[in-house]
CSV table of C-alpha atoms in Angstrom, one decimal:
chain,number,residue,atom,x,y,z
A,1038,MET,CA,6.5,-1.5,-30.7
A,1039,PHE,CA,8.6,-3.8,-32.9
A,1040,THR,CA,10.0,-6.3,-29.5
A,1041,ILE,CA,6.2,-6.6,-29.0
A,1042,GLY,CA,5.8,-8.1,-32.7
A,1043,ILE,CA,8.6,-10.4,-32.0
A,1044,GLU,CA,7.8,-11.2,-28.6
A,1045,PHE,CA,4.3,-11.9,-29.7
A,1046,SER,CA,4.1,-16.0,-30.0
A,1047,ILE,CA,-0.3,-17.8,-31.6
A,1048,GLU,CA,1.0,-20.3,-28.9
A,1049,LYS,CA,1.7,-18.6,-26.0
A,1050,MET,CA,-1.7,-16.3,-25.8
A,1051,VAL,CA,-3.4,-20.2,-26.7
A,1052,LYS,CA,-2.0,-21.6,-23.8
A,1053,MET,CA,-3.1,-18.6,-21.5
A,1054,LYS,CA,-5.9,-17.5,-23.1
A,1055,LYS,CA,-8.2,-17.4,-20.4
A,1056,LEU,CA,-6.2,-14.6,-18.8
A,1057,PHE,CA,-5.3,-13.4,-21.4
A,1058,LEU,CA,-8.9,-12.3,-23.1
A,1059,PHE,CA,-11.0,-12.2,-20.3
A,1060,ALA,CA,-8.4,-10.4,-17.9
A,1061,GLY,CA,-6.9,-8.3,-21.0
A,1062,GLY,CA,-10.2,-7.8,-23.2
A,1063,PHE,CA,-12.9,-7.2,-19.9
A,1064,GLN,CA,-10.3,-4.7,-18.1
A,1065,VAL,CA,-9.0,-2.9,-21.6
A,1066,VAL,CA,-13.2,-2.3,-22.4
A,1067,LEU,CA,-14.1,-1.9,-18.8
A,1068,THR,CA,-11.6,0.6,-18.4
A,1069,ILE,CA,-12.9,2.6,-21.6
A,1070,LEU,CA,-16.5,2.1,-20.5
A,1071,PHE,CA,-16.3,3.9,-17.6
A,1072,SER,CA,-13.8,6.1,-18.0
A,1073,ALA,CA,-16.2,8.1,-20.7
A,1074,ILE,CA,-19.4,7.8,-18.9
A,1075,LEU,CA,-17.7,10.4,-15.9
A,1076,PHE,CA,-15.6,12.3,-18.8
A,1077,TYR,CA,-19.1,12.2,-20.9
A,1078,ILE,CA,-20.8,13.3,-16.8
A,1079,ILE,CA,-17.8,16.2,-16.7
A,1080,GLY,CA,-19.4,18.1,-20.0
A,1081,PHE,CA,-16.7,16.6,-22.4
A,1082,GLN,CA,-17.4,15.1,-26.0
A,1083,ILE,CA,-18.4,11.6,-26.5
A,1084,ARG,CA,-15.2,11.8,-29.3
A,1085,ASN,CA,-13.3,13.1,-26.7
A,1086,ALA,CA,-14.5,11.2,-23.3
A,1087,ILE,CA,-14.0,7.7,-24.7
A,1088,PHE,CA,-10.5,9.0,-26.7
A,1089,PHE,CA,-9.4,9.9,-22.5
A,1090,GLY,CA,-10.7,6.2,-22.0
A,1091,MET,CA,-8.0,4.5,-23.9
A,1092,LEU,CA,-5.3,6.9,-23.0
A,1093,ILE,CA,-6.6,5.8,-19.1
A,1094,SER,CA,-6.4,1.9,-20.3
A,1095,LEU,CA,-3.1,1.6,-21.1
A,1096,SER,CA,-0.4,0.5,-18.6
A,1097,SER,CA,3.3,1.1,-18.7
A,1098,THR,CA,5.0,-2.7,-19.6
A,1099,ALA,CA,7.7,-1.6,-18.9
A,1100,ILE,CA,7.9,-0.4,-16.0
A,1101,VAL,CA,5.8,-3.3,-14.4
A,1102,MET,CA,7.8,-5.9,-16.5
A,1103,LYS,CA,11.0,-4.3,-14.3
A,1104,LEU,CA,9.8,-4.2,-11.3
A,1105,LEU,CA,7.5,-7.4,-11.4
A,1106,VAL,CA,11.5,-9.1,-12.5
A,1107,ASP,CA,12.9,-7.4,-9.4
A,1108,ARG,CA,10.7,-8.8,-7.0
A,1109,ASN,CA,10.9,-12.2,-8.4
A,1110,GLU,CA,6.8,-12.4,-9.5
A,1111,LEU,CA,7.0,-12.2,-12.5
A,1112,ASP,CA,5.0,-16.8,-11.7
A,1113,SER,CA,3.6,-15.6,-9.0
A,1114,PRO,CA,-0.6,-15.7,-9.6
A,1115,HIS,CA,-1.1,-11.9,-9.5
A,1116,GLY,CA,2.0,-11.1,-11.5
A,1117,LYS,CA,0.4,-13.9,-14.6
A,1118,ILE,CA,-2.4,-11.6,-14.2
A,1119,SER,CA,-0.3,-8.7,-14.4
A,1120,VAL,CA,1.3,-10.1,-16.9
A,1121,ALA,CA,-1.6,-11.2,-19.3
A,1122,ILE,CA,-3.0,-8.0,-19.8
A,1123,LEU,CA,-0.2,-5.9,-20.5
A,1124,ILE,CA,0.4,-8.5,-22.9
A,1125,PHE,CA,-4.1,-7.2,-24.2
A,1126,GLN,CA,-3.4,-3.4,-23.1
A,1127,ASP,CA,0.0,-3.8,-26.2
A,1128,LEU,CA,-2.2,-5.3,-28.8
A,1129,ALA,CA,-4.5,-3.3,-28.4
A,1130,ILE,CA,-2.9,-0.3,-29.5
A,1131,LEU,CA,-3.1,-1.0,-33.0
A,1132,PRO,CA,-7.3,-1.4,-32.4
A,1133,MET,CA,-6.4,1.4,-31.2
A,1134,ILE,CA,-5.0,3.1,-33.8
A,1135,VAL,CA,-6.5,2.2,-36.5
A,1136,LEU,CA,-10.0,3.7,-34.9
A,1137,LEU,CA,-8.6,7.5,-34.9
A,1138,PRO,CA,-9.2,8.2,-37.6
A,1139,VAL,CA,-14.0,6.7,-37.1
A,1140,ILE,CA,-13.9,8.8,-33.4
A,1141,GLY,CA,-12.0,11.6,-34.8
A,1142,THR,CA,-13.9,12.9,-37.2
A,1143,THR,CA,-16.0,15.6,-36.5
A,1144,GLY,CA,-18.3,14.6,-39.1
A,1145,GLU,CA,-21.7,12.4,-38.8
A,1146,LEU,CA,-20.8,8.9,-39.7
A,1147,SER,CA,-23.8,6.4,-40.7
A,1148,PHE,CA,-22.8,2.2,-39.5
A,1149,LEU,CA,-21.7,1.5,-42.4
A,1150,GLN,CA,-19.0,4.2,-43.3
A,1151,ILE,CA,-17.4,3.3,-39.6
A,1152,ALA,CA,-17.2,-0.5,-40.8
A,1153,PHE,CA,-16.1,0.1,-44.2
A,1154,LYS,CA,-13.1,2.1,-41.9
A,1155,ILE,CA,-12.2,-0.7,-39.3
A,1156,VAL,CA,-12.5,-3.2,-42.0
A,1157,SER,CA,-10.4,-1.2,-45.4
A,1158,SER,CA,-7.7,-0.6,-42.3
A,1159,PHE,CA,-7.2,-4.0,-41.6
A,1160,LEU,CA,-7.2,-5.1,-45.2
A,1161,VAL,CA,-3.8,-2.7,-45.7
A,1162,VAL,CA,-2.5,-4.2,-42.8
A,1163,VAL,CA,-2.6,-8.0,-43.8
A,1164,PHE,CA,-1.9,-6.7,-47.2
A,1165,ILE,CA,1.2,-5.3,-45.9
A,1166,LEU,CA,2.0,-8.2,-44.0
A,1167,PHE,CA,1.0,-10.5,-46.2
A,1168,VAL,CA,3.4,-9.4,-48.9
A,1169,THR,CA,6.2,-8.4,-47.3
A,1170,ARG,CA,6.6,-11.5,-45.2
A,1171,PHE,CA,7.8,-13.1,-48.4
A,1172,VAL,CA,10.0,-10.2,-49.6
A,1173,VAL,CA,11.4,-9.8,-45.4
A,1174,SER,CA,12.5,-13.4,-45.3
A,1175,LYS,CA,14.5,-13.1,-49.1
A,1176,LEU,CA,16.8,-10.8,-47.5
A,1177,LEU,CA,16.7,-11.4,-44.0
A,1178,TYR,CA,19.4,-14.2,-45.6
A,1179,GLN,CA,20.8,-12.5,-48.0
A,1180,ILE,CA,21.6,-10.6,-45.0
A,1181,ALA,CA,22.5,-13.4,-43.0
A,1182,LYS,CA,25.1,-14.6,-45.9
A,1183,THR,CA,27.2,-11.6,-45.7
A,1184,ARG,CA,28.6,-13.1,-42.2
A,1185,VAL,CA,29.2,-9.5,-40.9
A,1186,ARG,CA,27.7,-8.2,-37.7
A,1187,GLU,CA,27.5,-4.8,-38.5
A,1188,VAL,CA,25.4,-5.1,-41.5
A,1189,PHE,CA,23.0,-7.9,-40.1
A,1190,THR,CA,22.4,-5.3,-37.3
A,1191,ILE,CA,21.9,-2.8,-39.7
A,1192,GLY,CA,20.2,-4.7,-42.2
A,1193,VAL,CA,17.0,-5.3,-40.2
A,1194,LEU,CA,16.8,-1.8,-39.1
A,1195,LEU,CA,16.5,-0.3,-41.9
A,1196,LEU,CA,13.3,-3.3,-42.9
A,1197,ILE,CA,12.0,-2.5,-40.4
A,1198,LEU,CA,11.8,1.2,-40.6
A,1199,GLY,CA,11.2,0.4,-44.2
A,1200,THR,CA,7.9,-1.6,-43.3
A,1201,ALA,CA,6.9,1.3,-41.5
A,1202,TYR,CA,7.3,4.2,-43.7
A,1203,ILE,CA,5.5,1.3,-46.3
A,1204,THR,CA,3.0,1.5,-43.8
A,1205,GLU,CA,2.6,4.9,-43.5
A,1206,LEU,CA,2.7,5.6,-47.0
A,1207,ALA,CA,-0.6,3.1,-47.2
A,1208,GLY,CA,-2.5,5.5,-44.7
A,1209,MET,CA,-1.5,3.9,-41.1
A,1210,THR,CA,0.8,4.6,-38.9
A,1211,LEU,CA,4.8,4.0,-38.0
A,1212,SER,CA,4.3,2.3,-35.1
A,1213,ILE,CA,1.7,-0.3,-36.9
A,1214,GLY,CA,4.7,-1.0,-39.7
A,1215,ALA,CA,7.2,-1.4,-37.1
A,1216,PHE,CA,4.8,-4.1,-35.4
A,1217,ILE,CA,4.2,-5.7,-38.2
A,1218,ALA,CA,8.0,-6.4,-38.9
A,1219,GLY,CA,8.3,-7.6,-35.2
A,1220,ILE,CA,5.6,-10.7,-36.5
A,1221,ILE,CA,7.5,-11.4,-39.8
A,1222,ILE,CA,10.6,-11.7,-38.6
A,1223,SER,CA,9.2,-13.5,-35.5
A,1224,GLU,CA,8.2,-16.4,-37.7
A,1225,SER,CA,11.6,-16.8,-39.3
A,1226,VAL,CA,15.4,-19.3,-38.2
A,1227,PHE,CA,16.6,-15.5,-37.2
A,1228,SER,CA,14.2,-14.3,-35.0
A,1229,SER,CA,16.5,-15.3,-31.6
A,1230,GLU,CA,19.3,-13.7,-33.3
A,1231,ILE,CA,17.3,-10.1,-34.2
A,1232,SER,CA,15.9,-10.1,-31.0
A,1233,ALA,CA,19.8,-9.7,-29.8
A,1234,GLU,CA,20.7,-7.9,-31.7
A,1235,ILE,CA,17.8,-5.1,-30.9
A,1236,ILE,CA,17.4,-5.0,-27.6
A,1237,PRO,CA,20.3,-3.1,-26.6
A,1238,PHE,CA,18.2,-0.6,-29.3
A,1239,LYS,CA,15.1,-1.2,-27.3
A,1240,ASP,CA,17.2,0.0,-23.5
A,1241,ALA,CA,18.7,2.9,-25.3
A,1242,PHE,CA,15.0,3.7,-27.1
A,1243,ASN,CA,13.4,3.4,-23.9
A,1244,SER,CA,15.9,5.5,-21.7
A,1245,ILE,CA,15.3,8.5,-24.1
A,1246,PHE,CA,11.5,8.1,-25.0
A,1247,PHE,CA,10.8,7.9,-20.8
A,1248,ILE,CA,13.7,11.5,-21.1
A,1249,SER,CA,11.8,13.2,-23.6
A,1250,ILE,CA,8.3,12.2,-22.0
A,1251,GLY,CA,9.5,13.9,-18.7
A,1252,LEU,CA,10.4,17.2,-21.5
A,1253,LEU,CA,7.3,18.3,-21.9
A,1254,LEU,CA,6.6,18.2,-18.3
A,1255,ASP,CA,5.4,21.4,-17.4
A,1256,PHE,CA,6.3,22.3,-14.4
A,1257,PHE,CA,4.8,25.7,-13.6
A,1258,PHE,CA,1.5,23.7,-15.1
A,1259,VAL,CA,2.3,21.1,-12.2
A,1260,LEU,CA,2.3,23.4,-9.3
A,1261,ASN,CA,-0.6,25.5,-10.4
A,1262,ASN,CA,-2.9,22.6,-10.6
A,1263,PHE,CA,-1.3,20.7,-8.0
A,1264,ALA,CA,-4.4,19.3,-6.3
A,1265,VAL,CA,-6.6,19.1,-9.0
A,1266,LEU,CA,-3.4,16.6,-10.9
A,1267,LEU,CA,-3.8,14.6,-7.6
A,1268,LEU,CA,-7.7,13.9,-7.6
A,1269,ILE,CA,-7.1,13.0,-11.0
A,1270,VAL,CA,-4.2,10.5,-10.8
A,1271,PHE,CA,-6.4,9.3,-7.6
A,1272,ALA,CA,-9.2,8.7,-10.1
A,1273,ILE,CA,-7.4,6.7,-12.6
A,1274,ILE,CA,-6.4,4.3,-9.7
A,1275,ALA,CA,-9.5,4.1,-8.0
A,1276,ILE,CA,-11.5,3.2,-12.4
A,1277,LYS,CA,-8.4,1.1,-13.5
A,1278,THR,CA,-7.9,-0.8,-8.8
A,1279,ILE,CA,-11.4,-1.7,-9.0
A,1280,VAL,CA,-11.9,-3.2,-13.0
A,1281,VAL,CA,-9.3,-5.1,-12.0
A,1282,ILE,CA,-10.0,-6.5,-8.7
A,1283,GLY,CA,-13.4,-6.7,-9.9
A,1284,ILE,CA,-12.3,-9.2,-13.2
A,1285,VAL,CA,-9.8,-11.4,-10.9
A,1286,GLY,CA,-12.4,-11.9,-8.7
A,1287,LEU,CA,-14.7,-13.5,-11.1
A,1288,LEU,CA,-11.7,-16.2,-12.3
A,1289,LYS,CA,-12.0,-17.2,-8.6
A,1290,TYR,CA,-9.2,-15.6,-7.4
A,1291,PRO,CA,-8.7,-14.4,-3.8
A,1292,LEU,CA,-9.5,-10.4,-3.2
A,1293,ARG,CA,-5.2,-10.5,-2.3
A,1294,THR,CA,-4.4,-11.9,-5.7
A,1295,GLY,CA,-6.8,-9.0,-7.2
A,1296,ILE,CA,-5.3,-5.7,-5.4
A,1297,LEU,CA,-1.6,-7.3,-6.3
A,1298,ALA,CA,-2.6,-7.5,-9.9
A,1299,ALA,CA,-4.5,-4.1,-9.8
A,1300,PHE,CA,-1.9,-2.1,-7.8
A,1301,SER,CA,0.4,-3.3,-10.1
A,1302,ILE,CA,-0.7,-2.3,-13.3
A,1303,ALA,CA,-3.1,1.1,-11.8
A,1304,GLN,CA,-0.6,3.4,-14.0
A,1305,ILE,CA,-0.5,5.2,-17.2
A,1306,GLY,CA,1.3,3.8,-20.1
A,1307,GLU,CA,3.9,4.2,-22.8
A,1308,PHE,CA,1.4,3.7,-25.4
A,1309,SER,CA,-1.0,6.4,-24.1
A,1310,PHE,CA,2.0,8.8,-25.4
A,1311,VAL,CA,1.9,6.7,-28.8
A,1312,LEU,CA,-2.1,6.8,-28.6
A,1313,ALA,CA,-1.7,10.8,-27.5
A,1314,LYS,CA,0.6,11.7,-30.5
A,1315,ALA,CA,-1.1,9.4,-33.5
A,1316,ALA,CA,-4.1,11.2,-32.6
A,1317,ASP,CA,-3.1,15.3,-32.8
A,1318,LYS,CA,-4.4,15.9,-36.8
A,1319,TYR,CA,-7.8,14.9,-35.0
A,1320,ARG,CA,-8.1,17.1,-32.3
A,1321,LEU,CA,-9.1,14.9,-29.8
A,1322,ILE,CA,-7.0,16.3,-27.0
A,1323,GLN,CA,-6.8,20.1,-26.9
A,1324,ASN,CA,-3.5,21.9,-25.2
A,1325,GLU,CA,-4.4,22.2,-21.6
A,1326,TYR,CA,-6.0,18.9,-21.4
A,1327,TYR,CA,-2.7,17.7,-22.8
A,1328,ASN,CA,-1.0,19.3,-20.2
A,1329,ALA,CA,-2.9,18.1,-17.5
A,1330,PHE,CA,-2.5,14.0,-19.5
A,1331,ILE,CA,1.6,14.2,-19.3
A,1332,ALA,CA,1.7,15.5,-15.4
A,1333,ALA,CA,-1.3,12.9,-14.5
A,1334,SER,CA,0.7,10.1,-16.8
A,1335,ILE,CA,4.2,10.8,-15.1
A,1336,ILE,CA,2.9,11.2,-11.0
A,1337,SER,CA,1.5,7.8,-12.0
A,1338,MET,CA,4.5,6.2,-13.3
A,1339,ILE,CA,6.6,8.2,-10.7
A,1340,ILE,CA,4.4,6.5,-7.7
A,1341,ALA,CA,3.9,2.9,-9.6
A,1342,PRO,CA,6.9,1.7,-7.8
A,1343,PHE,CA,5.7,2.8,-4.8
A,1344,LEU,CA,2.2,1.0,-5.1
A,1345,ILE,CA,3.4,-1.9,-6.2
A,1346,GLU,CA,5.4,-2.1,-2.7
A,1347,ALA,CA,2.6,-0.8,-0.3
A,1348,ALA,CA,-0.4,-3.7,-2.1
A,1349,PRO,CA,1.5,-6.8,-0.1
A,1350,TYR,CA,0.9,-4.5,2.8
A,1351,ILE,CA,-2.8,-2.9,2.3
A,1352,ALA,CA,-4.5,-6.5,0.8
A,1353,SER,CA,-3.2,-8.2,4.3
A,1354,LYS,CA,-5.8,-5.2,6.5
A,1355,ILE,CA,-8.5,-6.1,4.8
A,1356,PRO,CA,-10.5,-8.7,6.5
A,1357,SER,CA,-11.5,-11.3,3.7
A,1358,LYS,CA,-14.1,-14.1,4.9
A,1359,ARG,CA,-12.1,-17.7,4.0
A,1360,LYS,CA,-13.3,-19.2,1.0
A,1361,LYS,CA,-14.4,-22.6,1.4
A,1362,GLU,CA,-11.7,-25.5,-1.6
A,1363,ILE,CA,-13.8,-25.0,-4.1
A,1364,GLU,CA,-14.2,-28.7,-4.4
A,1365,GLY,CA,-16.1,-28.6,-0.6
A,1366,GLU,CA,-14.9,-28.8,2.1
A,1367,GLU,CA,-13.2,-31.5,3.9
A,1368,SER,CA,-11.2,-31.5,7.0
A,1369,LEU,CA,-7.4,-33.1,6.5
A,1370,LYS,CA,-6.4,-35.5,8.6
A,1371,LEU,CA,-3.1,-36.1,8.1
A,1372,SER,CA,0.1,-35.8,9.8
A,1373,ASN,CA,4.1,-36.3,8.8
A,1374,HIS,CA,2.7,-34.9,5.5
A,1375,VAL,CA,4.4,-32.5,3.3
A,1376,ILE,CA,3.2,-29.3,2.5
A,1377,ILE,CA,3.4,-28.4,-0.9
A,1378,VAL,CA,2.6,-24.1,-1.8
A,1379,GLY,CA,1.5,-24.0,-5.7
A,1380,PHE,CA,1.4,-27.1,-7.8
A,1381,GLY,CA,3.6,-25.6,-11.2
A,1382,LEU,CA,6.4,-27.8,-12.6
A,1383,ASN,CA,8.6,-28.5,-9.9
A,1384,GLY,CA,5.4,-28.9,-7.0
A,1385,ARG,CA,4.0,-31.9,-9.7
A,1386,ASN,CA,7.5,-33.6,-9.8
A,1387,LEU,CA,7.6,-33.4,-5.6
A,1388,VAL,CA,4.1,-35.1,-5.9
A,1389,LYS,CA,5.1,-38.0,-8.3
A,1390,VAL,CA,7.8,-38.9,-5.5
A,1391,LEU,CA,6.0,-38.4,-2.8
A,1392,LYS,CA,3.0,-40.5,-4.5
A,1393,GLU,CA,5.6,-43.5,-5.3
A,1394,THR,CA,7.7,-43.3,-1.7
A,1395,GLY,CA,4.2,-43.5,0.2
A,1396,ILE,CA,4.9,-39.7,2.2
A,1397,PRO,CA,1.5,-38.1,2.6
A,1398,TYR,CA,1.5,-34.9,0.7
A,1399,LEU,CA,-1.2,-31.4,0.4
A,1400,VAL,CA,-0.6,-29.0,-2.1
A,1401,VAL,CA,-1.9,-26.0,-2.2
A,1402,GLU,CA,-2.6,-23.7,-4.7
A,1403,LEU,CA,-4.3,-20.2,-5.7
A,1404,ASN,CA,-5.4,-20.7,-9.7
A,1405,PRO,CA,-8.7,-22.5,-9.4
A,1406,GLU,CA,-8.2,-23.8,-12.8
A,1407,THR,CA,-5.6,-26.4,-11.3
A,1408,VAL,CA,-7.0,-26.9,-8.4
A,1409,VAL,CA,-10.3,-28.3,-10.1
A,1410,LYS,CA,-8.5,-30.2,-12.8
A,1411,SER,CA,-5.5,-31.7,-10.1
A,1412,LYS,CA,-8.2,-32.8,-7.5
A,1413,ASN,CA,-10.4,-34.9,-10.6
A,1414,ALA,CA,-7.6,-36.7,-11.4
A,1415,GLY,CA,-6.8,-37.2,-7.9
A,1416,ILE,CA,-4.1,-35.5,-6.7
A,1417,ASN,CA,-4.9,-34.3,-2.7
A,1418,ILE,CA,-5.2,-30.9,-3.3
A,1419,ILE,CA,-7.0,-27.5,-1.8
A,1420,TYR,CA,-7.6,-24.2,-3.5
A,1421,GLY,CA,-6.1,-21.2,-0.7
A,1422,ASP,CA,-3.8,-18.4,0.1
A,1423,ILE,CA,-1.0,-19.4,1.5
A,1424,THR,CA,-0.3,-16.3,3.2
A,1425,LYS,CA,-4.0,-16.6,5.7
A,1426,ARG,CA,-3.7,-18.2,8.5
A,1427,GLU,CA,-6.5,-19.1,8.7
A,1428,ILE,CA,-5.3,-21.6,5.4
A,1429,LEU,CA,-1.2,-22.3,7.6
A,1430,LEU,CA,-4.1,-23.9,10.1
A,1431,HIS,CA,-6.3,-25.4,7.8
A,1432,THR,CA,-2.9,-27.6,5.9
A,1433,GLY,CA,-2.5,-28.6,9.2
A,1434,LEU,CA,1.0,-27.2,9.9
A,1435,GLU,CA,1.1,-26.6,13.6
């Protein structure tokens, strides 16, 4: 949670606000909604159903980011969509934890009581953020003045743990405190050095975290309920896949991009375990269901790399009607032209050179917003998926 806070950037969120808010927001809300409805129909209480929906809505940032980087797909259309959704999910854990006392109450609560609990929780977070911001900045300066690396590293760790502890004393959780510490430090001039110092700890703690999850698995429970667990995992993957494909379709991306993004985040994430642990005192998940949750989560994490690997093949086998370009289909009468795939930084630079030298060109781009803006700016650009044979023929590649 601290590393998420320190990497949190309002400027970055503004730049990718459509993907972040639309794709991320709708993915979390719709996944919770559909999952809660399913669990409610099965026979669970509404509060338990909503909580299970929260657990399912989160995906594994650690696993997906590692796989996207290894496959060099971080800047691909589906990679950007997946990252935007993952960032939103990581931030959504905070309001989810804040809402636990509300959905975890066994008595009847009025709307005013619920609103008071939510508002008071957020006011506590804002107050701690405001107070610690001034204290932490001065402490960091004094620690840095020692010019001793070991003192700097230990000092930062104490600040993180101290902020988390203060937050817990205020009635929140250690996780929110760690996130607040990250946000505070991200605005300081020492943030880059702190990130470099903390990364080794992050990797070590991540390893311990996943090992501890494995230790929670009841192997005999898995053997005795293997068929049921596979059904649960399939249902989780199906719900998250359908939701993401629908959202990506509304963003006017092709079906292939939707499938790739959906399969990337189809597993249950590590923050689901944090949420489940925080819900212990509210008894939102009984022991037998907790074992099923642990087992299903681990199985979904294990098959995540295989799903991501199989996604391009599955997408290529699904027939899809080629979409017309956003500004209308036009017959291309180009010859001896350059075909540019993607209109990122390199694509834009290449277009400038080709324009100056008078060489004809055609840009093929998957981002509908980029296509519309570039078309209006006079760029010879079409919307299409370059992996489709029809698009290749349309560009005059023969």
